[in-house]
């Protein structure tokens, strides 16, 4: 990536009673407090106490922890009205905002003394532990009209103390299923995050339920007042002697009976709890609602009907007789037509609900749903001093690569960036065009092109591969992933995993100019002296018009290879006798009822990974078809499959750990849909993390049907204790696991599989037990 010319400004924070101020050469930044409680705000003010003369460029970057603070207000001061605040940036080093001024005509101006900018941050309310939080201001650039840097002093990293507000917590027991006429007990638990607080005295709780589906059987609770002024609206009030608070033992219990068919909710509207001493000095504070609602699915009978649902929708595969069936679009970035449905072949009505989901009422037979969708489009906006040099369409299609061009004027440097829905995304360069990859196109796009007179020093550049052989590019050693970044002034090396019977031609351009790499065998080196811009490598794979060289035990003719099937299950394989070289080869394996067989494929004596396509259909990829094929069919071993709740997230979402027993190096490759399992070397198992709002039982059922097993080498991981990957196991690894569990809502869940290494005790759950396992391992290692 490109490095902007940068400067460091000074930053300090103020307390409520004294205000620290960092001053140097006319720059100052102050804060209105040095500590704050969860939910409170802090305001930072950047100012100039002395003028800056002949200034054309001024910018800096403020780093902070976006899981603890959010920007709630900002205002530009009078000193530099054109100073601009960027959208929130999610970068490899953390979260940050950029503040920047650029004179598009490169004319120096005088920035007088006064206020530059104010930024107000509010701390999140659900902080459970007090902590020291850092703010860091990074130098970006400050230039005069001659493009010379204006020297300013560097700033230091400053801290502010964030104090947690400890509150009582309310927990309702988890949801369940009921049959009509069955009773259910609702447990209301009150707990406190401070283990020293084990009791409470005063409570005021409002609950609501559906009286058409549930009947309240509890009429009174000892030591408390229970009122139902309106059907379905409860008020529970208590005061007096201390009551025990615990996350395991119910403080109050209510009993209901199911009297109707459907989904019934019991929901907490408001709840205030306090201890006895607090009643003398304050109102009872609101509790933290850990589980503010539970739902009960009430069925008339155990009979169910199958549901046929296109993959453009999400919903259950079955529906209980007499129940309503709901489903929703899988991706709201598509425009959906109104779906249609039939029950036992008879058309029925489909209702569209206000939340975008659909409903079929009182299903009494086999349900078949049909529908269609088309991709949405989003607005493209151009901005920046170089926007007039951009050629781009005004609309972008969802999940489709969006390309645009920049006609660059000689003697100018261009900076190109983009946001989608306000978040920064990467912009690639392909064949001289700028491309925003389709997976980012999910919202309106803003493309910023800044144009600056003169040259700009870069430290890291993007490397893009294209051409028919782009998939054969590798790292220097020929096995690793091809590098995608190059460092300015340093040799850039890659290799090509060449197909037998094919030749390759490679062309390289840097900044639009062709360069010639040096070649040694299959290794290509681009001299560091030429690495001055983004690199485009075009790899063309050309057939030599002949078969690959024969291997031991194989017989081949021009353009084809023999296929041999062996093993106890060979009679269950259907395939051609020969395969075309360098083309996908497909075969089917149909195991008899009650038995399961699996194929083991080798070419030239080496195992080959397979791709599953449907039940019993296997594909050998074209890149592997280089000689005679042997398909050996053996009886499959029993799968040792388990599903655990790895992490519970907000709004009913959960991360599940899917595991399959295995041994190190058994050459298997497991998949769940499109996801590949990793092999956990520490606990000898195949594992995968799945983020879902489905129940544990539903995920278990889908794993049994979607789990596929093939052959090949899968990615390995270790969960032996070095959780933060520092290279050495110590107490910080236990702290890291604790932080991840406590702050699970702010984890980088797009890097989901990286969390697997935190399961140190191998129980399929991420909790404090893994931190205890680290400490045990440290003590064992020190003996």
Short mmCIF file of C-alpha atoms in Angstrom, two decimals, residues 283-684:
data_model
loop_
_atom_site.label_atom_id
_atom_site.label_comp_id
_atom_site.label_asym_id
_atom_site.label_seq_id
_atom_site.Cartn_x
_atom_site.Cartn_y
_atom_site.Cartn_z
CA UNK A 283 -32.75 5.32 42.30
CA UNK A 284 -32.47 1.62 41.57
CA UNK A 285 -30.28 1.31 38.45
CA UNK A 286 -31.42 -0.55 35.34
CA UNK A 287 -30.01 -4.04 35.00
CA UNK A 288 -27.95 -5.44 32.12
CA UNK A 289 -30.35 -7.62 30.15
CA UNK A 290 -28.31 -10.71 29.28
CA UNK A 291 -31.33 -12.60 27.91
CA UNK A 292 -34.21 -10.11 27.68
CA UNK A 293 -36.61 -12.58 26.08
CA UNK A 294 -37.34 -16.27 25.65
CA UNK A 295 -39.63 -17.90 23.10
CA UNK A 296 -41.59 -21.14 23.17
CA UNK A 297 -42.56 -22.95 19.99
CA UNK A 298 -45.92 -24.57 20.75
CA UNK A 299 -46.94 -27.42 18.46
CA UNK A 300 -50.26 -29.17 18.08
CA UNK A 301 -48.62 -32.55 17.44
CA UNK A 302 -45.30 -34.10 16.57
CA UNK A 303 -46.26 -34.55 12.85
CA UNK A 304 -44.07 -32.57 10.42
CA UNK A 305 -44.09 -31.82 6.69
CA UNK A 306 -41.13 -31.35 4.35
CA UNK A 307 -40.33 -27.93 2.89
CA UNK A 308 -38.81 -27.37 -0.56
CA UNK A 309 -37.06 -24.00 -0.41
CA UNK A 310 -34.82 -22.42 -3.10
CA UNK A 311 -31.32 -21.49 -1.90
CA UNK A 312 -32.13 -17.80 -2.41
CA UNK A 313 -34.14 -18.06 0.83
CA UNK A 314 -33.28 -19.14 4.38
CA UNK A 315 -35.66 -21.27 6.41
CA UNK A 316 -36.23 -24.61 8.13
CA UNK A 317 -36.40 -27.82 6.09
CA UNK A 318 -39.53 -29.03 7.87
CA UNK A 319 -42.65 -27.51 9.44
CA UNK A 320 -44.90 -28.99 12.11
CA UNK A 321 -48.48 -29.74 11.10
CA UNK A 322 -50.71 -26.72 11.68
CA UNK A 323 -47.77 -24.34 12.28
CA UNK A 324 -47.02 -21.14 10.41
CA UNK A 325 -43.86 -21.33 8.30
CA UNK A 326 -41.58 -18.30 7.93
CA UNK A 327 -38.58 -17.78 5.67
CA UNK A 328 -36.53 -14.82 4.51
CA UNK A 329 -34.20 -13.74 1.68
CA UNK A 330 -30.60 -14.92 2.08
CA UNK A 331 -29.17 -11.64 0.74
CA UNK A 332 -30.98 -8.29 0.89
CA UNK A 333 -28.65 -6.91 -1.75
CA UNK A 334 -30.92 -8.59 -4.30
CA UNK A 335 -34.39 -7.44 -5.36
CA UNK A 336 -36.80 -10.34 -4.77
CA UNK A 337 -40.07 -11.05 -6.51
CA UNK A 338 -42.99 -12.04 -4.29
CA UNK A 339 -42.59 -15.83 -3.72
CA UNK A 340 -45.36 -18.32 -4.41
CA UNK A 341 -46.15 -21.55 -2.53
CA UNK A 342 -48.16 -24.74 -2.76
CA UNK A 343 -49.26 -27.18 -0.06
CA UNK A 344 -49.72 -30.71 -1.45
CA UNK A 345 -49.80 -29.10 -4.90
CA UNK A 346 -52.52 -26.57 -4.06
CA UNK A 347 -51.53 -22.84 -4.28
CA UNK A 348 -51.59 -21.02 -0.92
CA UNK A 349 -51.06 -17.39 0.11
CA UNK A 350 -47.62 -16.04 1.04
CA UNK A 351 -47.61 -12.97 3.28
CA UNK A 352 -44.81 -10.37 3.21
CA UNK A 353 -44.03 -9.15 6.74
CA UNK A 354 -42.72 -5.73 7.77
CA UNK A 355 -39.24 -7.09 8.61
CA UNK A 356 -38.79 -8.41 5.04
CA UNK A 357 -39.55 -12.05 5.87
CA UNK A 358 -42.36 -14.16 4.40
CA UNK A 359 -45.05 -16.28 6.07
CA UNK A 360 -47.23 -19.22 5.04
CA UNK A 361 -49.97 -19.78 7.61
CA UNK A 362 -51.17 -23.08 9.10
CA UNK A 363 -49.27 -25.53 6.90
CA UNK A 364 -51.11 -28.84 6.56
CA UNK A 365 -49.05 -30.73 3.97
CA UNK A 366 -45.86 -30.81 1.87
CA UNK A 367 -44.80 -27.19 1.28
CA UNK A 368 -43.09 -26.09 -1.97
CA UNK A 369 -41.88 -22.50 -2.35
CA UNK A 370 -40.69 -20.81 -5.55
CA UNK A 371 -39.28 -17.34 -6.22
CA UNK A 372 -36.66 -15.33 -8.10
CA UNK A 373 -34.35 -12.37 -7.55
CA UNK A 374 -32.11 -9.90 -9.38
CA UNK A 375 -29.01 -8.07 -8.17
CA UNK A 376 -29.37 -4.53 -6.83
CA UNK A 377 -27.32 -1.60 -8.10
CA UNK A 378 -25.60 1.12 -6.09
CA UNK A 379 -24.70 4.75 -6.74
CA UNK A 380 -21.07 5.65 -7.55
CA UNK A 381 -19.87 9.10 -6.40
CA UNK A 382 -16.56 10.69 -7.39
CA UNK A 383 -14.72 13.17 -5.17
CA UNK A 384 -11.25 14.61 -4.59
CA UNK A 385 -9.05 17.03 -6.46
CA UNK A 386 -8.46 14.47 -9.25
CA UNK A 387 -12.09 13.49 -9.82
CA UNK A 388 -12.20 15.21 -13.24
CA UNK A 389 -9.58 12.72 -14.47
CA UNK A 390 -11.76 9.70 -13.58
CA UNK A 391 -13.93 7.78 -16.03
CA UNK A 392 -16.46 5.58 -14.21
CA UNK A 393 -20.02 4.34 -14.55
CA UNK A 394 -22.61 5.97 -12.28
CA UNK A 395 -23.92 2.62 -11.02
CA UNK A 396 -22.32 -0.59 -9.70
CA UNK A 397 -23.95 -4.01 -9.57
CA UNK A 398 -24.00 -6.04 -6.36
CA UNK A 399 -21.06 -8.49 -6.06
CA UNK A 400 -19.80 -7.65 -9.56
CA UNK A 401 -16.29 -6.21 -10.03
CA UNK A 402 -16.46 -2.44 -10.61
CA UNK A 403 -13.71 -0.94 -12.75
CA UNK A 404 -12.80 2.65 -13.57
CA UNK A 405 -9.90 4.48 -15.18
CA UNK A 406 -7.80 7.48 -14.16
CA UNK A 407 -6.25 9.52 -16.97
CA UNK A 408 -3.14 10.82 -15.23
CA UNK A 409 -1.57 14.18 -16.07
CA UNK A 410 2.20 14.17 -16.37
CA UNK A 411 4.00 15.62 -13.37
CA UNK A 412 1.27 14.71 -10.90
CA UNK A 413 0.91 11.98 -8.33
CA UNK A 414 -2.50 10.41 -7.80
CA UNK A 415 -3.92 8.81 -4.66
CA UNK A 416 -6.90 6.52 -5.27
CA UNK A 417 -9.12 5.12 -2.50
CA UNK A 418 -12.72 4.01 -2.10
CA UNK A 419 -15.38 3.41 0.52
CA UNK A 420 -18.46 1.22 0.34
CA UNK A 421 -21.22 2.18 2.73
CA UNK A 422 -18.73 4.45 4.51
CA UNK A 423 -16.11 1.72 5.14
CA UNK A 424 -12.75 1.66 3.34
CA UNK A 425 -12.20 -1.12 0.77
CA UNK A 426 -9.19 -2.17 -1.28
CA UNK A 427 -8.76 -0.97 -4.86
CA UNK A 428 -6.80 -3.25 -7.20
CA UNK A 429 -5.05 -2.40 -10.46
CA UNK A 430 -5.73 -4.81 -13.34
CA UNK A 431 -4.56 -4.22 -16.91
CA UNK A 432 -4.22 -0.49 -16.29
CA UNK A 433 -7.65 -0.13 -14.71
CA UNK A 434 -8.65 0.35 -11.09
CA UNK A 435 -10.94 -2.41 -9.84
CA UNK A 436 -13.06 -2.71 -6.68
CA UNK A 437 -13.54 -6.49 -6.23
CA UNK A 438 -17.14 -7.63 -6.44
CA UNK A 439 -17.24 -9.06 -2.91
CA UNK A 440 -17.01 -5.45 -1.60
CA UNK A 441 -19.93 -4.14 -3.72
CA UNK A 442 -22.69 -4.18 -1.09
CA UNK A 443 -23.61 -0.48 -0.77
CA UNK A 444 -23.15 2.93 -2.35
CA UNK A 445 -19.57 3.66 -3.48
CA UNK A 446 -17.52 6.81 -2.98
CA UNK A 447 -14.28 6.98 -5.01
CA UNK A 448 -11.74 9.55 -3.86
CA UNK A 449 -8.96 10.56 -6.26
CA UNK A 450 -6.51 13.16 -4.96
CA UNK A 451 -4.13 14.84 -7.37
CA UNK A 452 -0.86 16.33 -6.09
CA UNK A 453 1.85 18.07 -8.05
CA UNK A 454 5.23 16.32 -7.84
CA UNK A 455 6.29 12.76 -6.97
CA UNK A 456 5.46 10.65 -3.95
CA UNK A 457 7.63 8.06 -2.18
CA UNK A 458 6.09 4.61 -1.86
CA UNK A 459 7.19 1.82 0.41
CA UNK A 460 4.82 -1.00 -0.56
CA UNK A 461 3.06 -1.77 -3.83
CA UNK A 462 0.26 -4.06 -4.96
CA UNK A 463 1.08 -7.08 -7.15
CA UNK A 464 -1.68 -8.31 -9.48
CA UNK A 465 -1.62 -11.51 -11.58
CA UNK A 466 -3.58 -12.06 -14.78
CA UNK A 467 -3.64 -14.35 -17.82
CA UNK A 468 -4.44 -18.02 -18.39
CA UNK A 469 -1.60 -19.13 -16.10
CA UNK A 470 -2.24 -16.74 -13.22
CA UNK A 471 -3.41 -19.62 -11.02
CA UNK A 472 0.01 -21.30 -11.36
CA UNK A 473 1.92 -18.45 -9.69
CA UNK A 474 3.58 -19.47 -6.40
CA UNK A 475 5.98 -18.19 -3.76
CA UNK A 476 9.75 -18.43 -4.25
CA UNK A 477 9.89 -22.07 -3.05
CA UNK A 478 7.13 -23.14 -5.44
CA UNK A 479 4.67 -24.25 -2.75
CA UNK A 480 3.39 -21.17 -0.93
CA UNK A 481 0.81 -18.64 -2.08
CA UNK A 482 2.06 -16.15 -4.65
CA UNK A 483 3.03 -12.83 -2.98
CA UNK A 484 0.65 -9.91 -3.57
CA UNK A 485 2.74 -7.03 -2.27
CA UNK A 486 6.22 -5.75 -3.16
CA UNK A 487 8.55 -3.51 -1.16
CA UNK A 488 10.02 -0.47 -2.88
CA UNK A 489 13.64 -0.90 -3.91
CA UNK A 490 13.80 -4.61 -3.05
CA UNK A 491 13.90 -7.59 -5.41
CA UNK A 492 10.49 -9.20 -5.95
CA UNK A 493 10.57 -12.98 -6.50
CA UNK A 494 7.87 -15.46 -7.53
CA UNK A 495 7.78 -18.85 -9.22
CA UNK A 496 5.49 -20.80 -11.55
CA UNK A 497 4.24 -24.33 -10.83
CA UNK A 498 4.46 -25.36 -14.48
CA UNK A 499 2.15 -27.97 -16.03
CA UNK A 500 3.85 -30.76 -17.88
CA UNK A 501 3.38 -30.36 -21.64
CA UNK A 502 2.89 -26.59 -21.40
CA UNK A 503 5.12 -23.58 -21.85
CA UNK A 504 4.75 -20.17 -20.22
CA UNK A 505 5.28 -16.61 -21.27
CA UNK A 506 5.52 -13.90 -18.64
CA UNK A 507 5.23 -10.14 -19.10
CA UNK A 508 5.71 -7.64 -16.29
CA UNK A 509 4.71 -3.98 -16.13
CA UNK A 510 5.37 -1.54 -13.26
CA UNK A 511 3.47 1.71 -13.17
CA UNK A 512 2.39 1.07 -16.77
CA UNK A 513 5.95 0.48 -18.04
CA UNK A 514 7.23 -2.94 -19.14
CA UNK A 515 10.21 -4.43 -17.29
CA UNK A 516 12.12 -7.66 -17.90
CA UNK A 517 12.57 -10.08 -14.97
CA UNK A 518 15.52 -12.43 -14.67
CA UNK A 519 14.63 -16.14 -14.94
CA UNK A 520 16.27 -19.16 -13.29
CA UNK A 521 14.29 -22.33 -14.04
CA UNK A 522 10.76 -21.57 -12.87
CA UNK A 523 11.84 -18.70 -10.58
CA UNK A 524 11.38 -15.09 -11.73
CA UNK A 525 13.13 -12.10 -10.12
CA UNK A 526 12.17 -8.46 -10.68
CA UNK A 527 15.12 -6.22 -9.82
CA UNK A 528 14.56 -3.95 -6.82
CA UNK A 529 15.75 -0.92 -8.78
CA UNK A 530 12.63 -1.23 -10.99
CA UNK A 531 10.13 -1.72 -8.12
CA UNK A 532 8.80 1.83 -8.12
CA UNK A 533 5.04 1.26 -8.48
CA UNK A 534 2.24 -1.30 -8.56
CA UNK A 535 3.20 -4.48 -10.42
CA UNK A 536 1.08 -6.27 -13.03
CA UNK A 537 2.27 -9.80 -13.93
CA UNK A 538 0.61 -11.46 -16.91
CA UNK A 539 1.22 -15.23 -17.16
CA UNK A 540 0.16 -17.01 -20.35
CA UNK A 541 0.00 -20.83 -20.30
CA UNK A 542 0.47 -22.33 -23.78
CA UNK A 543 -0.03 -25.96 -24.80
CA UNK A 544 2.95 -27.58 -26.52
CA UNK A 545 0.57 -29.83 -28.45
CA UNK A 546 1.86 -33.06 -26.87
CA UNK A 547 1.08 -35.25 -23.89
CA UNK A 548 2.88 -35.03 -20.60
CA UNK A 549 5.89 -37.24 -20.13
CA UNK A 550 4.99 -40.78 -19.08
CA UNK A 551 5.38 -41.88 -15.49
CA UNK A 552 6.25 -45.26 -14.02
CA UNK A 553 3.41 -47.73 -14.42
CA UNK A 554 1.42 -45.48 -16.74
CA UNK A 555 0.62 -45.63 -20.39
CA UNK A 556 -0.45 -42.51 -22.21
CA UNK A 557 -1.20 -41.38 -25.71
CA UNK A 558 -1.12 -37.89 -27.07
CA UNK A 559 -3.48 -35.70 -25.01
CA UNK A 560 -4.91 -38.50 -22.84
CA UNK A 561 -4.16 -40.68 -19.82
CA UNK A 562 -5.41 -44.10 -18.71
CA UNK A 563 -7.81 -44.52 -15.78
CA UNK A 564 -7.57 -47.60 -13.52
CA UNK A 565 -10.05 -48.47 -10.73
CA UNK A 566 -8.97 -50.81 -7.89
CA UNK A 567 -10.00 -51.76 -4.34
CA UNK A 568 -12.87 -53.62 -2.71
CA UNK A 569 -15.37 -50.98 -3.84
CA UNK A 570 -14.23 -50.77 -7.48
CA UNK A 571 -17.53 -52.19 -8.79
CA UNK A 572 -19.40 -49.16 -7.45
CA UNK A 573 -17.44 -46.65 -9.61
CA UNK A 574 -18.66 -45.35 -12.96
CA UNK A 575 -16.17 -43.47 -15.15
CA UNK A 576 -14.47 -43.26 -18.54
CA UNK A 577 -11.50 -45.49 -19.33
CA UNK A 578 -9.33 -42.52 -20.32
CA UNK A 579 -8.99 -38.91 -19.23
CA UNK A 580 -8.06 -35.85 -21.30
CA UNK A 581 -4.88 -34.27 -20.02
CA UNK A 582 -5.27 -30.96 -18.20
CA UNK A 583 -9.08 -31.15 -18.18
CA UNK A 584 -11.40 -31.90 -15.25
CA UNK A 585 -12.12 -35.63 -14.89
CA UNK A 586 -15.41 -36.64 -13.27
CA UNK A 587 -16.47 -40.02 -11.85
CA UNK A 588 -19.26 -41.27 -9.60
CA UNK A 589 -19.19 -43.62 -6.62
CA UNK A 590 -22.54 -45.19 -5.63
CA UNK A 591 -22.20 -47.06 -2.34
CA UNK A 592 -24.78 -49.79 -1.65
CA UNK A 593 -27.43 -49.11 1.01
CA UNK A 594 -26.07 -49.43 4.54
CA UNK A 595 -22.42 -49.13 3.44
CA UNK A 596 -20.10 -46.26 2.64
CA UNK A 597 -17.03 -46.26 0.42
CA UNK A 598 -14.55 -43.50 -0.36
CA UNK A 599 -12.10 -42.99 -3.24
CA UNK A 600 -8.36 -42.48 -2.94
CA UNK A 601 -6.90 -41.02 -6.15
CA UNK A 602 -3.25 -40.92 -7.16
CA UNK A 603 -1.50 -39.66 -10.29
CA UNK A 604 2.14 -40.50 -10.81
CA UNK A 605 2.23 -42.09 -7.34
CA UNK A 606 1.10 -38.88 -5.59
CA UNK A 607 -2.22 -38.41 -3.78
CA UNK A 608 -4.63 -35.96 -5.42
CA UNK A 609 -7.27 -33.82 -3.70
CA UNK A 610 -10.82 -34.23 -5.02
CA UNK A 611 -13.76 -31.85 -5.35
CA UNK A 612 -17.25 -33.08 -4.38
CA UNK A 613 -20.13 -32.19 -6.71
CA UNK A 614 -23.40 -33.60 -5.48
CA UNK A 615 -24.03 -36.99 -3.93
CA UNK A 616 -21.38 -39.49 -5.04
CA UNK A 617 -19.90 -37.24 -7.75
CA UNK A 618 -16.16 -36.46 -7.63
CA UNK A 619 -13.99 -34.22 -9.80
CA UNK A 620 -10.22 -34.41 -10.30
CA UNK A 621 -9.20 -30.82 -11.17
CA UNK A 622 -7.61 -30.14 -14.54
CA UNK A 623 -4.36 -28.95 -12.95
CA UNK A 624 -3.82 -32.44 -11.46
CA UNK A 625 -4.61 -34.47 -14.60
CA UNK A 626 -1.01 -34.83 -15.86
CA UNK A 627 -0.71 -38.62 -16.24
CA UNK A 628 -2.27 -42.03 -15.61
CA UNK A 629 -5.00 -42.00 -12.93
CA UNK A 630 -5.53 -44.68 -10.29
CA UNK A 631 -8.80 -44.65 -8.32
CA UNK A 632 -8.57 -46.93 -5.27
CA UNK A 633 -11.93 -47.48 -3.51
CA UNK A 634 -11.97 -48.53 0.15
CA UNK A 635 -14.63 -48.89 2.81
CA UNK A 636 -15.02 -45.60 4.68
CA UNK A 637 -14.30 -45.48 8.38
CA UNK A 638 -16.94 -44.23 10.79
CA UNK A 639 -16.99 -40.44 11.22
CA UNK A 640 -16.59 -39.22 14.80
CA UNK A 641 -18.56 -36.00 14.49
CA UNK A 642 -19.45 -33.46 17.19
CA UNK A 643 -20.87 -29.93 17.37
CA UNK A 644 -20.31 -27.56 20.33
CA UNK A 645 -21.30 -23.98 21.08
CA UNK A 646 -17.92 -22.27 20.71
CA UNK A 647 -19.10 -18.72 21.46
CA UNK A 648 -22.55 -17.28 22.03
CA UNK A 649 -23.00 -13.87 20.39
CA UNK A 650 -25.70 -11.23 20.53
CA UNK A 651 -29.25 -11.54 19.16
CA UNK A 652 -29.38 -15.32 19.31
CA UNK A 653 -26.29 -15.78 17.11
CA UNK A 654 -23.68 -18.38 17.98
CA UNK A 655 -20.30 -19.59 16.73
CA UNK A 656 -20.33 -23.40 16.61
CA UNK A 657 -17.27 -25.66 16.60
CA UNK A 658 -17.66 -28.57 14.16
CA UNK A 659 -15.13 -31.37 14.66
CA UNK A 660 -14.38 -34.72 13.04
CA UNK A 661 -11.98 -37.22 14.58
CA UNK A 662 -8.79 -37.94 12.67
CA UNK A 663 -5.09 -38.66 12.92
CA UNK A 664 -2.18 -36.51 11.83
CA UNK A 665 -1.32 -36.92 8.17
CA UNK A 666 -4.19 -39.27 7.23
CA UNK A 667 -4.53 -37.38 3.95
CA UNK A 668 -8.22 -36.53 4.31
CA UNK A 669 -9.97 -33.37 3.31
CA UNK A 670 -13.33 -32.58 4.93
CA UNK A 671 -15.74 -29.90 3.73
CA UNK A 672 -19.01 -28.47 5.04
CA UNK A 673 -20.73 -26.88 2.05
CA UNK A 674 -18.11 -24.50 0.64
CA UNK A 675 -16.06 -24.37 3.88
CA UNK A 676 -12.92 -26.48 4.40
CA UNK A 677 -12.02 -28.02 7.76
CA UNK A 678 -8.59 -27.40 9.29
CA UNK A 679 -6.54 -30.12 10.96
CA UNK A 680 -5.82 -29.42 14.66
CA UNK A 681 -2.45 -31.03 15.27
CA UNK A 682 -2.66 -30.60 19.05
CA UNK A 683 -5.89 -32.58 19.52
CA UNK A 684 -5.76 -34.69 16.31
#
